[in-house]
Amino acid sequence: MFNIKERLGQIKLKTKLSMAFIAILIIPSLIVGVSSYNKAKTDLNETILQSAKDNISILDKIVDDELENKHTDITHFAKVLTQGDYNPEQSQNVQNKFDQYIQLHPEIETIYTASSNNQFIHAPVGKIPEGFNPLESSWYKDAVKADGEIIVSSP
């Protein structure tokens, strides 16, 4: 077997120079390329993650603002509606207010209220299932338990 010095001695100078230039040019280029790729990959991942966090933060703010606006609207209705509004003469007035609210807020699907004497006013006006008793609904029971506090329940 030949040792390394003997093998290198047999290689022509042209080949040795070519190998040296290739090693000098390609190896650093590969190192720079790989490290640049890894840095770009890390930066892109961080940018995407930060963008997602920013979008979630914006969405959270929008949802909070919408819920706060609805909380204000509900508080207003709770203050202006009284037991007397459920009598036949006044219920149409409440119905008109609810209809107007639905028109002004297209994101609201339904608005309704019920009294302890089983009066039920809702908008938009639609068919109520026969035998429907709002006093037995979970939303009514939860609202009574909340004792004046606003609740959020399943539709």
mmCIF file of C-alpha atoms in Angstrom:
data_model
loop_
_atom_site.group_PDB
_atom_site.id
_atom_site.type_symbol
_atom_site.label_atom_id
_atom_site.label_comp_id
_atom_site.label_asym_id
_atom_site.label_seq_id
_atom_site.Cartn_x
_atom_site.Cartn_y
_atom_site.Cartn_z
ATOM 1 C CA MET A 1 0.000 0.000 0.000
ATOM 2 C CA PHE A 2 1.057 3.450 -0.773
ATOM 3 C CA ASN A 3 1.271 5.983 1.905
ATOM 4 C CA ILE A 4 -0.323 9.386 1.486
ATOM 5 C CA LYS A 5 2.872 11.220 0.538
ATOM 6 C CA GLU A 6 3.579 8.804 -2.284
ATOM 7 C CA ARG A 7 0.012 9.096 -3.623
ATOM 8 C CA LEU A 8 0.140 12.910 -3.526
ATOM 9 C CA GLY A 9 3.469 12.794 -5.336
ATOM 10 C CA GLN A 10 1.890 10.880 -8.198
ATOM 11 C CA ILE A 11 -0.910 13.431 -8.726
ATOM 12 C CA LYS A 12 -0.096 16.106 -11.284
ATOM 13 C CA LEU A 13 0.353 19.696 -10.210
ATOM 14 C CA LYS A 14 -2.611 20.767 -12.347
ATOM 15 C CA THR A 15 -4.877 18.355 -10.491
ATOM 16 C CA LYS A 16 -3.499 19.446 -7.128
ATOM 17 C CA LEU A 17 -4.155 23.113 -7.944
ATOM 18 C CA SER A 18 -7.656 22.341 -9.206
ATOM 19 C CA MET A 19 -8.469 20.424 -6.040
ATOM 20 C CA ALA A 20 -7.084 23.240 -3.882
ATOM 21 C CA PHE A 21 -9.127 25.895 -5.697
ATOM 22 C CA ILE A 22 -12.250 23.748 -5.486
ATOM 23 C CA ALA A 23 -11.700 23.238 -1.770
ATOM 24 C CA ILE A 24 -11.002 26.948 -1.234
ATOM 25 C CA LEU A 25 -14.050 28.096 -3.240
ATOM 26 C CA ILE A 26 -16.720 25.448 -2.739
ATOM 27 C CA ILE A 27 -16.356 24.569 0.940
ATOM 28 C CA PRO A 28 -16.766 28.172 2.201
ATOM 29 C CA SER A 29 -19.607 28.720 -0.283
ATOM 30 C CA LEU A 30 -21.400 25.655 1.038
ATOM 31 C CA ILE A 31 -20.885 26.788 4.625
ATOM 32 C CA VAL A 32 -22.198 30.286 3.838
ATOM 33 C CA GLY A 33 -25.136 28.852 1.871
ATOM 34 C CA VAL A 34 -26.191 26.412 4.577
ATOM 35 C CA SER A 35 -25.860 28.965 7.360
ATOM 36 C CA SER A 36 -27.792 31.576 5.317
ATOM 37 C CA TYR A 37 -30.556 29.059 4.638
ATOM 38 C CA ASN A 38 -30.833 28.161 8.330
ATOM 39 C CA LYS A 39 -30.880 31.839 9.345
ATOM 40 C CA ALA A 40 -33.557 32.665 6.744
ATOM 41 C CA LYS A 41 -35.621 29.668 7.862
ATOM 42 C CA THR A 42 -35.428 30.768 11.502
ATOM 43 C CA ASP A 43 -36.266 34.390 10.639
ATOM 44 C CA LEU A 44 -39.231 33.331 8.493
ATOM 45 C CA ASN A 45 -40.594 31.082 11.241
ATOM 46 C CA GLU A 46 -40.262 33.899 13.777
ATOM 47 C CA THR A 47 -41.957 36.361 11.406
ATOM 48 C CA ILE A 48 -44.856 33.997 10.734
ATOM 49 C CA LEU A 49 -45.258 33.276 14.443
ATOM 50 C CA GLN A 50 -45.206 36.985 15.333
ATOM 51 C CA SER A 51 -47.687 37.744 12.554
ATOM 52 C CA ALA A 52 -50.023 35.042 13.859
ATOM 53 C CA LYS A 53 -49.736 36.446 17.395
ATOM 54 C CA ASP A 54 -50.495 39.952 16.101
ATOM 55 C CA ASN A 55 -53.530 38.700 14.163
ATOM 56 C CA ILE A 56 -54.832 36.850 17.212
ATOM 57 C CA SER A 57 -54.357 39.970 19.309
ATOM 58 C CA ILE A 58 -56.285 42.079 16.780
ATOM 59 C CA LEU A 59 -59.057 39.495 16.563
ATOM 60 C CA ASP A 60 -59.244 39.293 20.355
ATOM 61 C CA LYS A 61 -59.597 43.077 20.521
ATOM 62 C CA ILE A 62 -62.371 43.050 17.896
ATOM 63 C CA VAL A 63 -64.285 40.333 19.758
ATOM 64 C CA ASP A 64 -63.852 42.146 23.081
ATOM 65 C CA ASP A 65 -65.085 45.404 21.544
ATOM 66 C CA GLU A 66 -68.125 43.707 19.999
ATOM 67 C CA LEU A 67 -69.002 41.986 23.262
ATOM 68 C CA GLU A 68 -68.581 45.245 25.162
ATOM 69 C CA ASN A 69 -70.906 46.993 22.691
ATOM 70 C CA LYS A 70 -73.521 44.267 23.092
ATOM 71 C CA HIS A 71 -73.106 44.442 26.874
ATOM 72 C CA THR A 72 -73.863 48.172 26.684
ATOM 73 C CA ASP A 73 -76.923 47.527 24.494
ATOM 74 C CA ILE A 74 -78.250 44.865 26.857
ATOM 75 C CA THR A 75 -77.696 47.141 29.845
ATOM 76 C CA HIS A 76 -79.678 49.853 28.058
ATOM 77 C CA PHE A 77 -82.601 47.504 27.367
ATOM 78 C CA ALA A 78 -82.504 46.234 30.950
ATOM 79 C CA LYS A 79 -82.802 49.810 32.230
ATOM 80 C CA VAL A 80 -85.601 50.933 29.911
ATOM 81 C CA LEU A 81 -87.764 47.798 29.968
ATOM 82 C CA THR A 82 -90.039 47.464 32.960
ATOM 83 C CA GLN A 83 -92.730 45.009 33.963
ATOM 84 C CA GLY A 84 -95.295 47.468 32.564
ATOM 85 C CA ASP A 85 -93.772 47.106 29.092
ATOM 86 C CA TYR A 86 -95.097 43.572 28.893
ATOM 87 C CA ASN A 87 -98.765 44.588 28.951
ATOM 88 C CA PRO A 88 -100.586 44.455 25.600
ATOM 89 C CA GLU A 89 -100.561 48.249 25.155
ATOM 90 C CA GLN A 90 -96.798 48.569 25.646
ATOM 91 C CA SER A 91 -95.561 45.281 24.178
ATOM 92 C CA GLN A 92 -95.878 46.661 20.628
ATOM 93 C CA ASN A 93 -93.578 49.521 21.631
ATOM 94 C CA VAL A 94 -90.990 47.005 22.870
ATOM 95 C CA GLN A 95 -91.486 44.966 19.693
ATOM 96 C CA ASN A 96 -90.783 48.092 17.605
ATOM 97 C CA LYS A 97 -87.606 48.799 19.601
ATOM 98 C CA PHE A 98 -86.429 45.227 19.083
ATOM 99 C CA ASP A 99 -87.224 45.372 15.338
ATOM 100 C CA GLN A 100 -85.286 48.611 15.041
ATOM 101 C CA TYR A 101 -82.357 47.099 16.937
ATOM 102 C CA ILE A 102 -82.268 44.086 14.598
ATOM 103 C CA GLN A 103 -82.264 46.411 11.578
ATOM 104 C CA LEU A 104 -79.421 48.499 13.012
ATOM 105 C CA HIS A 105 -77.370 45.445 13.983
ATOM 106 C CA PRO A 106 -77.424 42.862 11.167
ATOM 107 C CA GLU A 107 -74.951 40.686 13.094
ATOM 108 C CA ILE A 108 -77.690 40.013 15.664
ATOM 109 C CA GLU A 109 -79.843 37.065 14.725
ATOM 110 C CA THR A 110 -82.475 37.291 17.458
ATOM 111 C CA ILE A 111 -83.310 39.463 20.431
ATOM 112 C CA TYR A 112 -85.905 38.491 22.999
ATOM 113 C CA THR A 113 -87.136 39.071 26.496
ATOM 114 C CA ALA A 114 -89.533 37.318 28.820
ATOM 115 C CA SER A 115 -91.370 38.309 31.951
ATOM 116 C CA SER A 116 -92.271 36.324 35.023
ATOM 117 C CA ASN A 117 -95.926 36.265 33.886
ATOM 118 C CA ASN A 118 -94.940 34.306 30.745
ATOM 119 C CA GLN A 119 -94.934 37.258 28.324
ATOM 120 C CA PHE A 120 -92.433 36.733 25.516
ATOM 121 C CA ILE A 121 -91.347 39.449 23.069
ATOM 122 C CA HIS A 122 -88.831 38.731 20.328
ATOM 123 C CA ALA A 123 -87.488 40.038 17.057
ATOM 124 C CA PRO A 124 -87.541 39.236 14.290
ATOM 125 C CA VAL A 125 -91.108 38.105 14.675
ATOM 126 C CA GLY A 126 -91.340 34.463 13.798
ATOM 127 C CA LYS A 127 -93.221 31.361 14.626
ATOM 128 C CA ILE A 128 -92.882 30.243 18.218
ATOM 129 C CA PRO A 129 -93.166 26.502 18.788
ATOM 130 C CA GLU A 130 -96.516 25.498 20.234
ATOM 131 C CA GLY A 131 -96.407 25.152 23.992
ATOM 132 C CA PHE A 132 -93.201 27.187 24.265
ATOM 133 C CA ASN A 133 -92.778 28.480 27.790
ATOM 134 C CA PRO A 134 -89.882 30.929 28.149
ATOM 135 C CA LEU A 135 -89.928 30.450 31.924
ATOM 136 C CA GLU A 136 -88.741 26.866 31.419
ATOM 137 C CA SER A 137 -85.900 27.834 29.072
ATOM 138 C CA SER A 138 -82.359 27.475 30.363
ATOM 139 C CA TRP A 139 -81.513 31.061 29.355
ATOM 140 C CA TYR A 140 -84.406 32.409 31.449
ATOM 141 C CA LYS A 141 -83.480 30.302 34.473
ATOM 142 C CA ASP A 142 -79.818 31.324 34.171
ATOM 143 C CA ALA A 143 -80.814 34.998 33.925
ATOM 144 C CA VAL A 144 -82.998 34.754 37.040
ATOM 145 C CA LYS A 145 -80.146 33.078 38.941
ATOM 146 C CA ALA A 146 -77.731 35.817 37.824
ATOM 147 C CA ASP A 147 -79.851 38.371 39.694
ATOM 148 C CA GLY A 148 -79.441 41.329 37.354
ATOM 149 C CA GLU A 149 -76.064 40.399 35.917
ATOM 150 C CA ILE A 150 -75.673 39.858 32.187
ATOM 151 C CA ILE A 151 -75.224 36.238 31.177
ATOM 152 C CA VAL A 152 -74.099 34.598 27.970
ATOM 153 C CA SER A 153 -75.731 31.297 27.129
ATOM 154 C CA SER A 154 -75.972 28.884 24.246
ATOM 155 C CA PRO A 155 -78.501 29.865 21.586
#
